[in-house]
PDB file of C-alpha atoms and ligand atoms in Angstrom:
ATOM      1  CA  UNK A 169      16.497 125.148 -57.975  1.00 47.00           C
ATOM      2  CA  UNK A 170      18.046 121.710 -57.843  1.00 49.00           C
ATOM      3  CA  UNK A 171      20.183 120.512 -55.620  1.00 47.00           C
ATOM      4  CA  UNK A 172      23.959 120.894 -56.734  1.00 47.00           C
ATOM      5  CA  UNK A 173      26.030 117.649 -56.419  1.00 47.00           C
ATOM      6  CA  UNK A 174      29.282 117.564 -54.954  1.00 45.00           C
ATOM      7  CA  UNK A 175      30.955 115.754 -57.381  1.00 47.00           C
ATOM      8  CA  UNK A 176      30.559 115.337 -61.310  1.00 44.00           C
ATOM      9  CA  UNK A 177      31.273 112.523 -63.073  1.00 49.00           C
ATOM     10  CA  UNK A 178      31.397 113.947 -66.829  1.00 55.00           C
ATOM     11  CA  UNK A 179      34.738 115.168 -68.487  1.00 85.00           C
ATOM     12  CA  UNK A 180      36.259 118.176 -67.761  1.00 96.00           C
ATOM     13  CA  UNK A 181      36.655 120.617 -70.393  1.00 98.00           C
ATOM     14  CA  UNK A 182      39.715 122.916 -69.480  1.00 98.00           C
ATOM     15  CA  UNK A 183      42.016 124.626 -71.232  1.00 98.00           C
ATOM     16  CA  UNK A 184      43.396 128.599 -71.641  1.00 98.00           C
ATOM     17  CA  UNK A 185      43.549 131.079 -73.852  1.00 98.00           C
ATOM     18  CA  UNK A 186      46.874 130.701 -75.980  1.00 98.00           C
ATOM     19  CA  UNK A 187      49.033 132.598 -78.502  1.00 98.00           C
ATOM     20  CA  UNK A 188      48.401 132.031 -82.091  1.00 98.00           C
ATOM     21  CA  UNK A 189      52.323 132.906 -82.662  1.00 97.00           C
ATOM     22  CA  UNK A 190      53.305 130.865 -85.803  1.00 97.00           C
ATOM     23  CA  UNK A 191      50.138 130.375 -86.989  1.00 97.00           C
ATOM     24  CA  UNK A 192      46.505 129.511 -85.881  1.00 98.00           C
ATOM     25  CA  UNK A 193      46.720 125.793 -85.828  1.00 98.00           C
ATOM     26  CA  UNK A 194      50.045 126.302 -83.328  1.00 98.00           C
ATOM     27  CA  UNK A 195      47.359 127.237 -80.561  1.00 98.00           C
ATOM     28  CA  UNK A 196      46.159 124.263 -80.869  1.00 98.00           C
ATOM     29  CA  UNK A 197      49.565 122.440 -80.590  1.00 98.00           C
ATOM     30  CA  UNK A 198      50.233 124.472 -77.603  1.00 98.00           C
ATOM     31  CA  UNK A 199      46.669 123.278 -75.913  1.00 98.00           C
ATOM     32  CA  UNK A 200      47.515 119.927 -76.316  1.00 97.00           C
ATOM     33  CA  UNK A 201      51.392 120.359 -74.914  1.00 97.00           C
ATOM     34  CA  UNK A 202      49.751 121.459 -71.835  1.00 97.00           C
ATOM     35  CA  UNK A 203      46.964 118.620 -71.623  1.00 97.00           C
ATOM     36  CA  UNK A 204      43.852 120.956 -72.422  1.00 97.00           C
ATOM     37  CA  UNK A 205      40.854 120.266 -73.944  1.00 97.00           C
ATOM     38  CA  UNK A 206      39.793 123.316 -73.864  1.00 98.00           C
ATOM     39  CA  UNK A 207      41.269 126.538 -76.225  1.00 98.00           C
ATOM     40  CA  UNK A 208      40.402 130.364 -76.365  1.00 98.00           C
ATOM     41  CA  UNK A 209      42.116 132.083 -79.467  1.00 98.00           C
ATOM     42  CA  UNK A 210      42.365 135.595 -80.391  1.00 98.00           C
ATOM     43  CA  UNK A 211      41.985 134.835 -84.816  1.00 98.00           C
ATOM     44  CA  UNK A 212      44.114 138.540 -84.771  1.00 96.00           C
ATOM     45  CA  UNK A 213      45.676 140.563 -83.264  1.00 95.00           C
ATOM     46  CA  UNK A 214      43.409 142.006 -80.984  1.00 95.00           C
ATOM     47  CA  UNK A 215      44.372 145.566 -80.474  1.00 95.00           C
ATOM     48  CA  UNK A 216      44.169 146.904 -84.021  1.00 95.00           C
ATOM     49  CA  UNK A 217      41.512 147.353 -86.548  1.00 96.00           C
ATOM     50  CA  UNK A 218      43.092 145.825 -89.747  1.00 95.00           C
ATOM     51  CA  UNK A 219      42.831 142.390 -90.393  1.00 95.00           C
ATOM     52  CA  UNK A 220      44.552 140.111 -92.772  1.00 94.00           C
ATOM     53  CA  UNK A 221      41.584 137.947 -94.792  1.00 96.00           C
ATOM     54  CA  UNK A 222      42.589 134.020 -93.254  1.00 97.00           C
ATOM     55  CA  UNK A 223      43.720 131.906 -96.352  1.00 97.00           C
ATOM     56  CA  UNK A 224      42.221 129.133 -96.711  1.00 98.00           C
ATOM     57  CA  UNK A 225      45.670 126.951 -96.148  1.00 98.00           C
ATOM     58  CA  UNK A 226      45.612 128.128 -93.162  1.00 97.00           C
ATOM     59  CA  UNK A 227      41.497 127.595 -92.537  1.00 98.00           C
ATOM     60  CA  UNK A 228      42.743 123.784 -93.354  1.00 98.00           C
ATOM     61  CA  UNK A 229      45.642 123.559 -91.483  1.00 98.00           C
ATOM     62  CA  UNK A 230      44.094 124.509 -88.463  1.00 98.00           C
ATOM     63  CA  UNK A 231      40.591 122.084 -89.024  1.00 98.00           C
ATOM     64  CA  UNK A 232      43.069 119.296 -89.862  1.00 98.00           C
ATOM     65  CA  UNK A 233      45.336 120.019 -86.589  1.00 98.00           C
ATOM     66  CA  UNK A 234      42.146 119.940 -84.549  1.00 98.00           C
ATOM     67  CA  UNK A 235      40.956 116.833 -86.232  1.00 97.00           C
ATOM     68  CA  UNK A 236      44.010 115.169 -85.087  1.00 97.00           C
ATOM     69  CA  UNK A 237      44.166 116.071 -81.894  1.00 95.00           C
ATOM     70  CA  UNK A 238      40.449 114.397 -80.942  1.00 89.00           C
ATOM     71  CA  UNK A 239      37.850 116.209 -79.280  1.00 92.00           C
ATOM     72  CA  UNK A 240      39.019 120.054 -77.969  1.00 97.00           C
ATOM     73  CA  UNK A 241      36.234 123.123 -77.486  1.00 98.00           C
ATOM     74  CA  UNK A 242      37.508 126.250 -79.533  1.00 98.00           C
ATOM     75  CA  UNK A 243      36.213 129.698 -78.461  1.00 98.00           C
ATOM     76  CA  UNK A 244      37.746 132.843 -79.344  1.00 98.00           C
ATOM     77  CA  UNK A 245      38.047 136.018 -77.943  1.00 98.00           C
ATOM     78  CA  UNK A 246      36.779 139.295 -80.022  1.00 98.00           C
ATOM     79  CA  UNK A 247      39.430 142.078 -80.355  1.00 97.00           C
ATOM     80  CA  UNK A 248      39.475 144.950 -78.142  1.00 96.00           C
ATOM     81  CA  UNK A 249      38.938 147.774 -80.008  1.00 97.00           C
ATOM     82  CA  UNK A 250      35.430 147.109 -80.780  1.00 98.00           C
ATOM     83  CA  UNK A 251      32.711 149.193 -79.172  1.00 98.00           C
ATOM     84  CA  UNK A 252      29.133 148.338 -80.193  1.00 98.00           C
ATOM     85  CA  UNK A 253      28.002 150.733 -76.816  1.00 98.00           C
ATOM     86  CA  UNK A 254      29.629 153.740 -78.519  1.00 98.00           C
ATOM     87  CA  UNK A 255      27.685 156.979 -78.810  1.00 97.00           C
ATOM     88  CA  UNK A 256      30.329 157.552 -81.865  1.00 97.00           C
ATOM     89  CA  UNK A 257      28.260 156.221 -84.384  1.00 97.00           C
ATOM     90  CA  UNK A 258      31.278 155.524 -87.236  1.00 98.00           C
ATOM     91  CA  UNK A 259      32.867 153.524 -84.509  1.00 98.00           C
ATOM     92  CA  UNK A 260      30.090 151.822 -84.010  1.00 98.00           C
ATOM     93  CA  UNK A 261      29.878 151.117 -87.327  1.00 98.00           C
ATOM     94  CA  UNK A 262      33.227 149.959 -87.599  1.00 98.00           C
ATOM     95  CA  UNK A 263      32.700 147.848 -84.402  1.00 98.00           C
ATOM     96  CA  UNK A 264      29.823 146.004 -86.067  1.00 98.00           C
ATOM     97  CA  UNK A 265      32.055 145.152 -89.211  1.00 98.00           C
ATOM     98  CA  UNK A 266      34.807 143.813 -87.248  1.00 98.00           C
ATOM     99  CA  UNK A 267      32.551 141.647 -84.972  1.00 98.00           C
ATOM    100  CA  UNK A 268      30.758 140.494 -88.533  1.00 98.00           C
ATOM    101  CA  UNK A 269      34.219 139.562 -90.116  1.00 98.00           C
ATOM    102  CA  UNK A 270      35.410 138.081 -86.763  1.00 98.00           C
ATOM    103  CA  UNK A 271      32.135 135.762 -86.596  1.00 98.00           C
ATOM    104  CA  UNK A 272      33.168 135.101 -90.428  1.00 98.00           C
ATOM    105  CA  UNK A 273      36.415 134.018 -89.175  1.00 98.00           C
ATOM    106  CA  UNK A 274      35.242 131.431 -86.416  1.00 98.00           C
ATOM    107  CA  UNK A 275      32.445 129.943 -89.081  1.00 98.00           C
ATOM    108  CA  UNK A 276      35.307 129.389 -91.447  1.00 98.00           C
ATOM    109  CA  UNK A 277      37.553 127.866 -88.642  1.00 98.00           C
ATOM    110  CA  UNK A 278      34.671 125.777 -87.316  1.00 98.00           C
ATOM    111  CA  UNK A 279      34.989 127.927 -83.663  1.00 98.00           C
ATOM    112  CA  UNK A 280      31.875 127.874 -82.175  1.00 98.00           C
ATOM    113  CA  UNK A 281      32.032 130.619 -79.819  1.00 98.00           C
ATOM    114  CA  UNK A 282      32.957 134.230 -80.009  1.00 98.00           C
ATOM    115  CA  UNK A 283      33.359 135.813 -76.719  1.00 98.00           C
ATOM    116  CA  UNK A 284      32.787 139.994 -76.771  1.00 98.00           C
ATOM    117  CA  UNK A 285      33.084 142.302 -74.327  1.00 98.00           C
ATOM    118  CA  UNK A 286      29.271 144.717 -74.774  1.00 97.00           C
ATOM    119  CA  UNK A 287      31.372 147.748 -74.486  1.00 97.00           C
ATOM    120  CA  UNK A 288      31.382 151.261 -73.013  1.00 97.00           C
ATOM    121  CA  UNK A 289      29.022 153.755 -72.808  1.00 97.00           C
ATOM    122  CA  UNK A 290      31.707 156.554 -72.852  1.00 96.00           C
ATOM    123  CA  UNK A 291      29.096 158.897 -71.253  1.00 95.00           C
ATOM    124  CA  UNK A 292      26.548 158.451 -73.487  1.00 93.00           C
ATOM    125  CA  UNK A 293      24.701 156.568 -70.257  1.00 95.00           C
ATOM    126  CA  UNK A 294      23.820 153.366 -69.294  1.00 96.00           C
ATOM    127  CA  UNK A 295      20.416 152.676 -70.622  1.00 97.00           C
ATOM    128  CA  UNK A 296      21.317 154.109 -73.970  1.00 98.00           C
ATOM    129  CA  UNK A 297      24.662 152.340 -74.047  1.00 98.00           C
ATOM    130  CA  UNK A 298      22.276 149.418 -74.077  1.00 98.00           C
ATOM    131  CA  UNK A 299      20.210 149.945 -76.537  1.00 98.00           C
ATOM    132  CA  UNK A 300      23.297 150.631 -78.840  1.00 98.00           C
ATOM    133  CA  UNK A 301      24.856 147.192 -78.090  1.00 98.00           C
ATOM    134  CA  UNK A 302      21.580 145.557 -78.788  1.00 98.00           C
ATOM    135  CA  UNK A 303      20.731 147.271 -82.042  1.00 98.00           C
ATOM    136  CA  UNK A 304      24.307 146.272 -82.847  1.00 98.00           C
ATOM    137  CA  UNK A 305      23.846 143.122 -82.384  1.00 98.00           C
ATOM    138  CA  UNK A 306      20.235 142.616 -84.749  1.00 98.00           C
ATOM    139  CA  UNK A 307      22.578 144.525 -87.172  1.00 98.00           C
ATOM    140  CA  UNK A 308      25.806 141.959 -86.686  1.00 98.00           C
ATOM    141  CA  UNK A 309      22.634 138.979 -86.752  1.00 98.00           C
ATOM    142  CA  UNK A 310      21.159 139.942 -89.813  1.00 98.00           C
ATOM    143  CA  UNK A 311      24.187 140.176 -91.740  1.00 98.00           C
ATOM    144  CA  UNK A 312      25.515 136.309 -90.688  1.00 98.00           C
ATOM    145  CA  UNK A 313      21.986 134.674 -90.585  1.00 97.00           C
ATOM    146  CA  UNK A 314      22.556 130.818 -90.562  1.00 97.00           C
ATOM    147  CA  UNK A 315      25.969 131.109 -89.009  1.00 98.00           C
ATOM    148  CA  UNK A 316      26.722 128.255 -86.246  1.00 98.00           C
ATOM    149  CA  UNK A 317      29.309 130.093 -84.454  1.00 98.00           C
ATOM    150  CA  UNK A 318      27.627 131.959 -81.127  1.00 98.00           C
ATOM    151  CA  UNK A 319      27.315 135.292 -80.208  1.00 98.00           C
ATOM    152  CA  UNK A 320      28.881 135.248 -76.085  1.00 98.00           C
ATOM    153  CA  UNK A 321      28.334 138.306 -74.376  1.00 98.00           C
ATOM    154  CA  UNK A 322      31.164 138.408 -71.545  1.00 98.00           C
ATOM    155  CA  UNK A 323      30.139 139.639 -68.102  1.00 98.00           C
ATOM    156  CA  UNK A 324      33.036 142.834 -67.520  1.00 98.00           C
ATOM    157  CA  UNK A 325      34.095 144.326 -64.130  1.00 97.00           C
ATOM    158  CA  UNK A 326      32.695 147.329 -65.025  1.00 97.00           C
ATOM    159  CA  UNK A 327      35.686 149.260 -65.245  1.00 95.00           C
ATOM    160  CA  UNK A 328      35.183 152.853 -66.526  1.00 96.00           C
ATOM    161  CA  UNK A 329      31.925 153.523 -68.440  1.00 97.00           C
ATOM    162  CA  UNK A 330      32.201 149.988 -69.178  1.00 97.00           C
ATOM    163  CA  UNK A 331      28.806 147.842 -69.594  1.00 98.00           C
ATOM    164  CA  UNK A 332      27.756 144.016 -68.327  1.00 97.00           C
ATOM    165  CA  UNK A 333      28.963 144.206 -65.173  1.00 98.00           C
ATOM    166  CA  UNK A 334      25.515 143.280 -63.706  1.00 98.00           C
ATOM    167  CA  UNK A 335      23.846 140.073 -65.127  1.00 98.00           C
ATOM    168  CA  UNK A 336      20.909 142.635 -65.204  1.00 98.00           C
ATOM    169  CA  UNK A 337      22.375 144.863 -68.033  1.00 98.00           C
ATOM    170  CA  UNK A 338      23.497 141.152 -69.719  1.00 98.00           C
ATOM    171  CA  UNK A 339      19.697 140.325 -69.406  1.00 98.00           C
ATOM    172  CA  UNK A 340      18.627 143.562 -70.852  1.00 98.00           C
ATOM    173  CA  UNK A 341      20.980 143.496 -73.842  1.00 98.00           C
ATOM    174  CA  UNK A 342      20.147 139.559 -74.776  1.00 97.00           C
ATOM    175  CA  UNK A 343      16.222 140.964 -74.085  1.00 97.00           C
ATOM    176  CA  UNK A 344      16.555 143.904 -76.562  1.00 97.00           C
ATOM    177  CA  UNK A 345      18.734 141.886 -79.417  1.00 97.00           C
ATOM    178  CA  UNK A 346      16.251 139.368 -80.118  1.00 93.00           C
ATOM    179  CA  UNK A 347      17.409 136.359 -81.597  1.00 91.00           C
ATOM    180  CA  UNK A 348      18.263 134.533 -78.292  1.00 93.00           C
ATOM    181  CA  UNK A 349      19.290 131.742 -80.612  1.00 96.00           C
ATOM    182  CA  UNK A 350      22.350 133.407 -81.424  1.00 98.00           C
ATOM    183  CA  UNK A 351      23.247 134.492 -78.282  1.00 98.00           C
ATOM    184  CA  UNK A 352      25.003 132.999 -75.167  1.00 98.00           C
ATOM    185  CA  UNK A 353      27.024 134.392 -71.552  1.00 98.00           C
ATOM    186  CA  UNK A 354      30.493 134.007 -70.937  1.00 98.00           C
ATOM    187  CA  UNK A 355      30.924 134.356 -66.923  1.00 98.00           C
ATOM    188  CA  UNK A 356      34.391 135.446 -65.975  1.00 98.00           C
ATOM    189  CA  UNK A 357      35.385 135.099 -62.360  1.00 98.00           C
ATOM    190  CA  UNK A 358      37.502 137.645 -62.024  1.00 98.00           C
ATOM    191  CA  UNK A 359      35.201 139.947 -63.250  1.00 98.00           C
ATOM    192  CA  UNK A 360      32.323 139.234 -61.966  1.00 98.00           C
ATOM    193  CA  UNK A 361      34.128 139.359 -57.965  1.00 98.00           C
ATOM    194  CA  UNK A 362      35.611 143.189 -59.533  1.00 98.00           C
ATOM    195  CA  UNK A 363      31.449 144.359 -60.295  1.00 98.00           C
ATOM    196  CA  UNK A 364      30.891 142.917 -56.356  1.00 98.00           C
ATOM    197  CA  UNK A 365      29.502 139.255 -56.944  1.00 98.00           C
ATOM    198  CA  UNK A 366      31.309 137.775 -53.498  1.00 98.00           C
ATOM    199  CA  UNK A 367      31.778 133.910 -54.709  1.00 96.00           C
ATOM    200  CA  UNK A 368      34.076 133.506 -51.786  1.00 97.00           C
ATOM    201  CA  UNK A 369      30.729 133.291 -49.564  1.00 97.00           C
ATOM    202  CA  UNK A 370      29.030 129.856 -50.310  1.00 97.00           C
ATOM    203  CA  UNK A 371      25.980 131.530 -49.633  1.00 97.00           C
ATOM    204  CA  UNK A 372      26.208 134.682 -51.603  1.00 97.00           C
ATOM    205  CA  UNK A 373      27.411 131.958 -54.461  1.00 97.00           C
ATOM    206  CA  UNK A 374      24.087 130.294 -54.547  1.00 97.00           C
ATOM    207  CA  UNK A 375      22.530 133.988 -54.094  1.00 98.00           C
ATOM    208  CA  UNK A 376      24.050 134.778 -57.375  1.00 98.00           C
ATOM    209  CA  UNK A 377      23.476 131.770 -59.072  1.00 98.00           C
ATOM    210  CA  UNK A 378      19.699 132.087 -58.158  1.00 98.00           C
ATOM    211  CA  UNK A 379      19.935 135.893 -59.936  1.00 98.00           C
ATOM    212  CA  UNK A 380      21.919 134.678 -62.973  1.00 98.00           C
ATOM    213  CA  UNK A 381      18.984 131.600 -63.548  1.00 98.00           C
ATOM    214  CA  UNK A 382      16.272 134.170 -62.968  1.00 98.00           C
ATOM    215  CA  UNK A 383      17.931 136.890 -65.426  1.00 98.00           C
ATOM    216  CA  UNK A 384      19.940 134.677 -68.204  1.00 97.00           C
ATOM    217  CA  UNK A 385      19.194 130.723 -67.427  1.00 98.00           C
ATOM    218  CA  UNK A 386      22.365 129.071 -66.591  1.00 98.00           C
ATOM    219  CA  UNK A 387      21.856 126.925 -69.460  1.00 97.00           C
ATOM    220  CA  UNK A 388      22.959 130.361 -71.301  1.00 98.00           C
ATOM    221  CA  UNK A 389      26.225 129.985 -69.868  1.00 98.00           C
ATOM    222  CA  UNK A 390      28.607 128.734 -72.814  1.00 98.00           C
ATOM    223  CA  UNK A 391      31.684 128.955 -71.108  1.00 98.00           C
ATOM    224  CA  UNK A 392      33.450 130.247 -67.596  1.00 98.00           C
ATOM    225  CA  UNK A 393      36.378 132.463 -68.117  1.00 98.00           C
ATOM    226  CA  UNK A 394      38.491 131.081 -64.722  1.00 98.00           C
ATOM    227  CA  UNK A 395      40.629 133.921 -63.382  1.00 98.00           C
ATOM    228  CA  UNK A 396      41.538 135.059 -59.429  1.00 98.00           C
ATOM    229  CA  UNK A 397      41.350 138.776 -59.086  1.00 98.00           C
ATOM    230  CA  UNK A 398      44.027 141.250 -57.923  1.00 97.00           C
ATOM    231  CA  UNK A 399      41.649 143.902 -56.663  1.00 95.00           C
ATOM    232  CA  UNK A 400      39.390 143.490 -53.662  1.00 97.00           C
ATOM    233  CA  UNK A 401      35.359 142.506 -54.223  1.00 98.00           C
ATOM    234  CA  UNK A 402      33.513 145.326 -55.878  1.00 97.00           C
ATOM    235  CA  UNK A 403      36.579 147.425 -56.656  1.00 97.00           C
ATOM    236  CA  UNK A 404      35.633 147.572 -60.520  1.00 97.00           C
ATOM    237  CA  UNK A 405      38.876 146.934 -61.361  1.00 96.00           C
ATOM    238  CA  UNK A 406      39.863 144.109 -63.942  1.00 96.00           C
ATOM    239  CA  UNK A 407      43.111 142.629 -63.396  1.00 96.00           C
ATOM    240  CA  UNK A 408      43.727 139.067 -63.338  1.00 98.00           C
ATOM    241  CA  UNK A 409      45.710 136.610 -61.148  1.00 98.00           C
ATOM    242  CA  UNK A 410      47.179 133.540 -60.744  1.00 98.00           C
ATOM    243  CA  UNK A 411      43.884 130.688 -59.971  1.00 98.00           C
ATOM    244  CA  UNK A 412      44.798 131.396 -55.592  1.00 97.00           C
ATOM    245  CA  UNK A 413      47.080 133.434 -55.174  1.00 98.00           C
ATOM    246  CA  UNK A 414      44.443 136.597 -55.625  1.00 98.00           C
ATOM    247  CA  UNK A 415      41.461 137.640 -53.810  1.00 98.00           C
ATOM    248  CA  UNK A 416      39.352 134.896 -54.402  1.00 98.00           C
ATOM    249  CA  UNK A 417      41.382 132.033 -53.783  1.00 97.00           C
ATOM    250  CA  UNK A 418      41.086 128.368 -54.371  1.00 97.00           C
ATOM    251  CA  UNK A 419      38.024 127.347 -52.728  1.00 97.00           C
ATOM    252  CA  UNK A 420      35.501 129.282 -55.438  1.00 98.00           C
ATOM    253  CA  UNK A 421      37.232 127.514 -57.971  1.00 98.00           C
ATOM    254  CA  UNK A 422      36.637 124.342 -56.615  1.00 97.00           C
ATOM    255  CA  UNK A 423      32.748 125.163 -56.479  1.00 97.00           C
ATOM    256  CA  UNK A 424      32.495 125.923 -59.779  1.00 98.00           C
ATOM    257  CA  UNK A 425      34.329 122.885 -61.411  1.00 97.00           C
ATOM    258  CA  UNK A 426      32.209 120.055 -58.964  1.00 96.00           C
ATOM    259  CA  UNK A 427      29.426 122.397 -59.623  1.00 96.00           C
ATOM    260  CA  UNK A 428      27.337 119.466 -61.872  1.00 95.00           C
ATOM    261  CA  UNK A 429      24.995 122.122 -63.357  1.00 96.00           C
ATOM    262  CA  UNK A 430      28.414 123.674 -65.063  1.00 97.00           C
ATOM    263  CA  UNK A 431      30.270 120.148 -65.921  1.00 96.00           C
ATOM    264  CA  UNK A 432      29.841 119.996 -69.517  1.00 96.00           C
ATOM    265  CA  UNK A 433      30.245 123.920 -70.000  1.00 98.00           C
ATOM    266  CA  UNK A 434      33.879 124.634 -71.039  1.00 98.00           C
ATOM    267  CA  UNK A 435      36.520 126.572 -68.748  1.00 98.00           C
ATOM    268  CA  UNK A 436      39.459 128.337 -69.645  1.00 98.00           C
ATOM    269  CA  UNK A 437      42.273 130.386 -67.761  1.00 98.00           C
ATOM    270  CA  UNK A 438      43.756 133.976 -68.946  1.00 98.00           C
ATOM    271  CA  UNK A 439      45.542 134.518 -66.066  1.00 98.00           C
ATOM    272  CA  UNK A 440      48.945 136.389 -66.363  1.00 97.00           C
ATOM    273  CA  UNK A 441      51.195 134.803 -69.277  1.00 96.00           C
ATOM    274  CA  UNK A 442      54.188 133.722 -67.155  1.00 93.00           C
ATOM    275  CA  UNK A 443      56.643 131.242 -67.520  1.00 93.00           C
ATOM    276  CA  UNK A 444      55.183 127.873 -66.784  1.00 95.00           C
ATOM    277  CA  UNK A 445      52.003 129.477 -64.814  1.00 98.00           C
ATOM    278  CA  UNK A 446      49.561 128.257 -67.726  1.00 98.00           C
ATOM    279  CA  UNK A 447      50.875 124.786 -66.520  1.00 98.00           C
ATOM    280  CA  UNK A 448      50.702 125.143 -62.770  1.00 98.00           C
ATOM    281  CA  UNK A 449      47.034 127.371 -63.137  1.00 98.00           C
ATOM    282  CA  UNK A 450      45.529 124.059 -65.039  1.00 98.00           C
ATOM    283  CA  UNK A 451      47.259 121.696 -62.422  1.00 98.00           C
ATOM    284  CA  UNK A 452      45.638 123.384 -59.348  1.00 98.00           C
ATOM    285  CA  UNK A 453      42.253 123.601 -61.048  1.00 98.00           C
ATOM    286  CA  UNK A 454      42.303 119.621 -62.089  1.00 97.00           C
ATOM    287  CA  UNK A 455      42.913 118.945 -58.338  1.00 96.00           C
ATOM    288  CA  UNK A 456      40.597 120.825 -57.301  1.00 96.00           C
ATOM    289  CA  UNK A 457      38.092 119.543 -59.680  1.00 95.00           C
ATOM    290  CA  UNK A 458      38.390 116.020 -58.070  1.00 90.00           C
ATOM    291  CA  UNK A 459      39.259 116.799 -54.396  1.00 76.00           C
ATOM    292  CA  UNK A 460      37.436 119.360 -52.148  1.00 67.00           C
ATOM    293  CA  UNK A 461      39.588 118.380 -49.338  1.00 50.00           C
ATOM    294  CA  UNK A 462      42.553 120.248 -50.626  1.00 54.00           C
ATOM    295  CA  UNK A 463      42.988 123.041 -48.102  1.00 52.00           C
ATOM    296  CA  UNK A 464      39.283 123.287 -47.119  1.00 47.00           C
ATOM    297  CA  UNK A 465      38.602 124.068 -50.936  1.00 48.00           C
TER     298      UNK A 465
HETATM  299 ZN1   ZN B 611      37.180 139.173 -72.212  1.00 72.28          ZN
HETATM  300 ZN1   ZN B 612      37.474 137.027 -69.500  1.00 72.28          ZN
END
């Protein structure tokens, strides 16, 4: 492995996930308000299964928006009703049209990332849980061949029957889908500390770096989802906090944005939506992405 400098010199790419309230293109608006380069976008509302077709007025006001605004990363964020895990095999079904016309939806926006969750096995079991996501996935492939947009499967904290909470089950479903082409990671912090990855520990950081090369490449990684955890390492449970004031605190953060192997990878917050906290999240993670000496981060 080589050697991780302290310090990187290229451009940050930061940003958060932000409402699309008003209209697509007024995420965008919103990202630039707050200084970001950086934007994670639900295209819909993500809890329910109907979707209104995007028109292309509002395909062009949000390209021309972004055009104006100079260089910012777009990813967004599948809904969460989809299940490609599910032993149910109409939702399944359904789950693999939404995540088509989703990936429709960032190729006609120009988005190149779309971030899912693999989904749960709802006692169906693990190993066939991931064989479901995977054939899901050919299936979701083979109907968008040529697309640009990515595939990102997001690590989870393996709440419930939930699946890709180990980097080996991410490994196994990006294995078993096979066009690796199409397919990238999505690390979230939070979640990853939930499953029992213990970044706090410099060493055990490395250690799972070292795991994540071996089982995914790092190069895989398209994009770190930046969020401090509520619940103690390994508890399973996914609930995000402000970037230090949860179990992880400041100094992981730090790691990660001087970590050179991770500069040019985009980073965005979804910590709690609070009044002004988007603001004061991005401000502690720019200082800490220049300074290390910041309270022994
Ligand atoms: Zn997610
Ligand atoms: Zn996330």
């Amino acid at each position: 492995m080589r050697p991780v400098p302290l310090r990187s010199t290229s451009p940050l790419i930061l940003g958060a996930h932000l409402s699309i309230a008003g209209g697509l293109h007024k995420a965008l608006l919103r990202a630039a308000d707050l200084g970001c380069n950086a934007l994670q976008i639900f295209t819909h509302s993500p809890v329910q299964w109907r979707v209104k077709p995007l028109i292309p007025e509002e395909i062009a006001r949000f390209r021309e928006t972004r055009a104006s605004l100079g260089s910012i990363a777009v990813a967004s964020h599948a809904g969460y009703l989809i299940n490609l895990a599910s032993p149910e095999r109409a939702l399944r079904e359904r789950s693999i049209r939404m995540m088509i016309r989703e990936l429709e939806r960032c190729e006609a926006l120009g988005v190149a990332l779309l971030v899912f969750h693999p989904g749960a096995h709802m006692g169906g079991g693990e190993a066939r849980g991931l064989r479901r996501v995977a054939s899901s996935l050919r299936k979701i492939h083979a109907s968008t061949a040529g697309f640009e947009v990515k595939t990102v499967v997001e690590n989870t904290a393996g709440q419930g029957s939930n699946l890709g909470w180990r980097f080996e089950q991410i490994a196994h479903i990006i294995d078993l889908a096979g066009d690796a082409s199409r397919l990238r990671v999505c690390f979230d912090t939070a979640h990853a500390f939930a499953a029992g990855y213990d970044l706090r520990n410099r060493g055990l950081y490395e250690e799972m770096w070292r795991q994540v090369e071996g089982l995914i490449g790092l190069k895989n990684i398209a994009i770190f989802h930046l969020n401090d955890a509520t619940a103690v390492c390994g508890s399973l449970v996914d609930r995000h906090a402000h970037i230090g004031q949860g179990q992880i605190g400041q100094r992981p953060f730090g790691w990660i944005l001087r970590d050179g192997r991770f500069a040019r990878v985009m980073k965005v917050i979804e910590t709690p939506k609070q009044a002004g906290m988007d603001r004061k999240n991005l401000a502690l993670l720019r200082r800490l992405t220049r300074s290390p000496a910041i309270r022994g981060a």
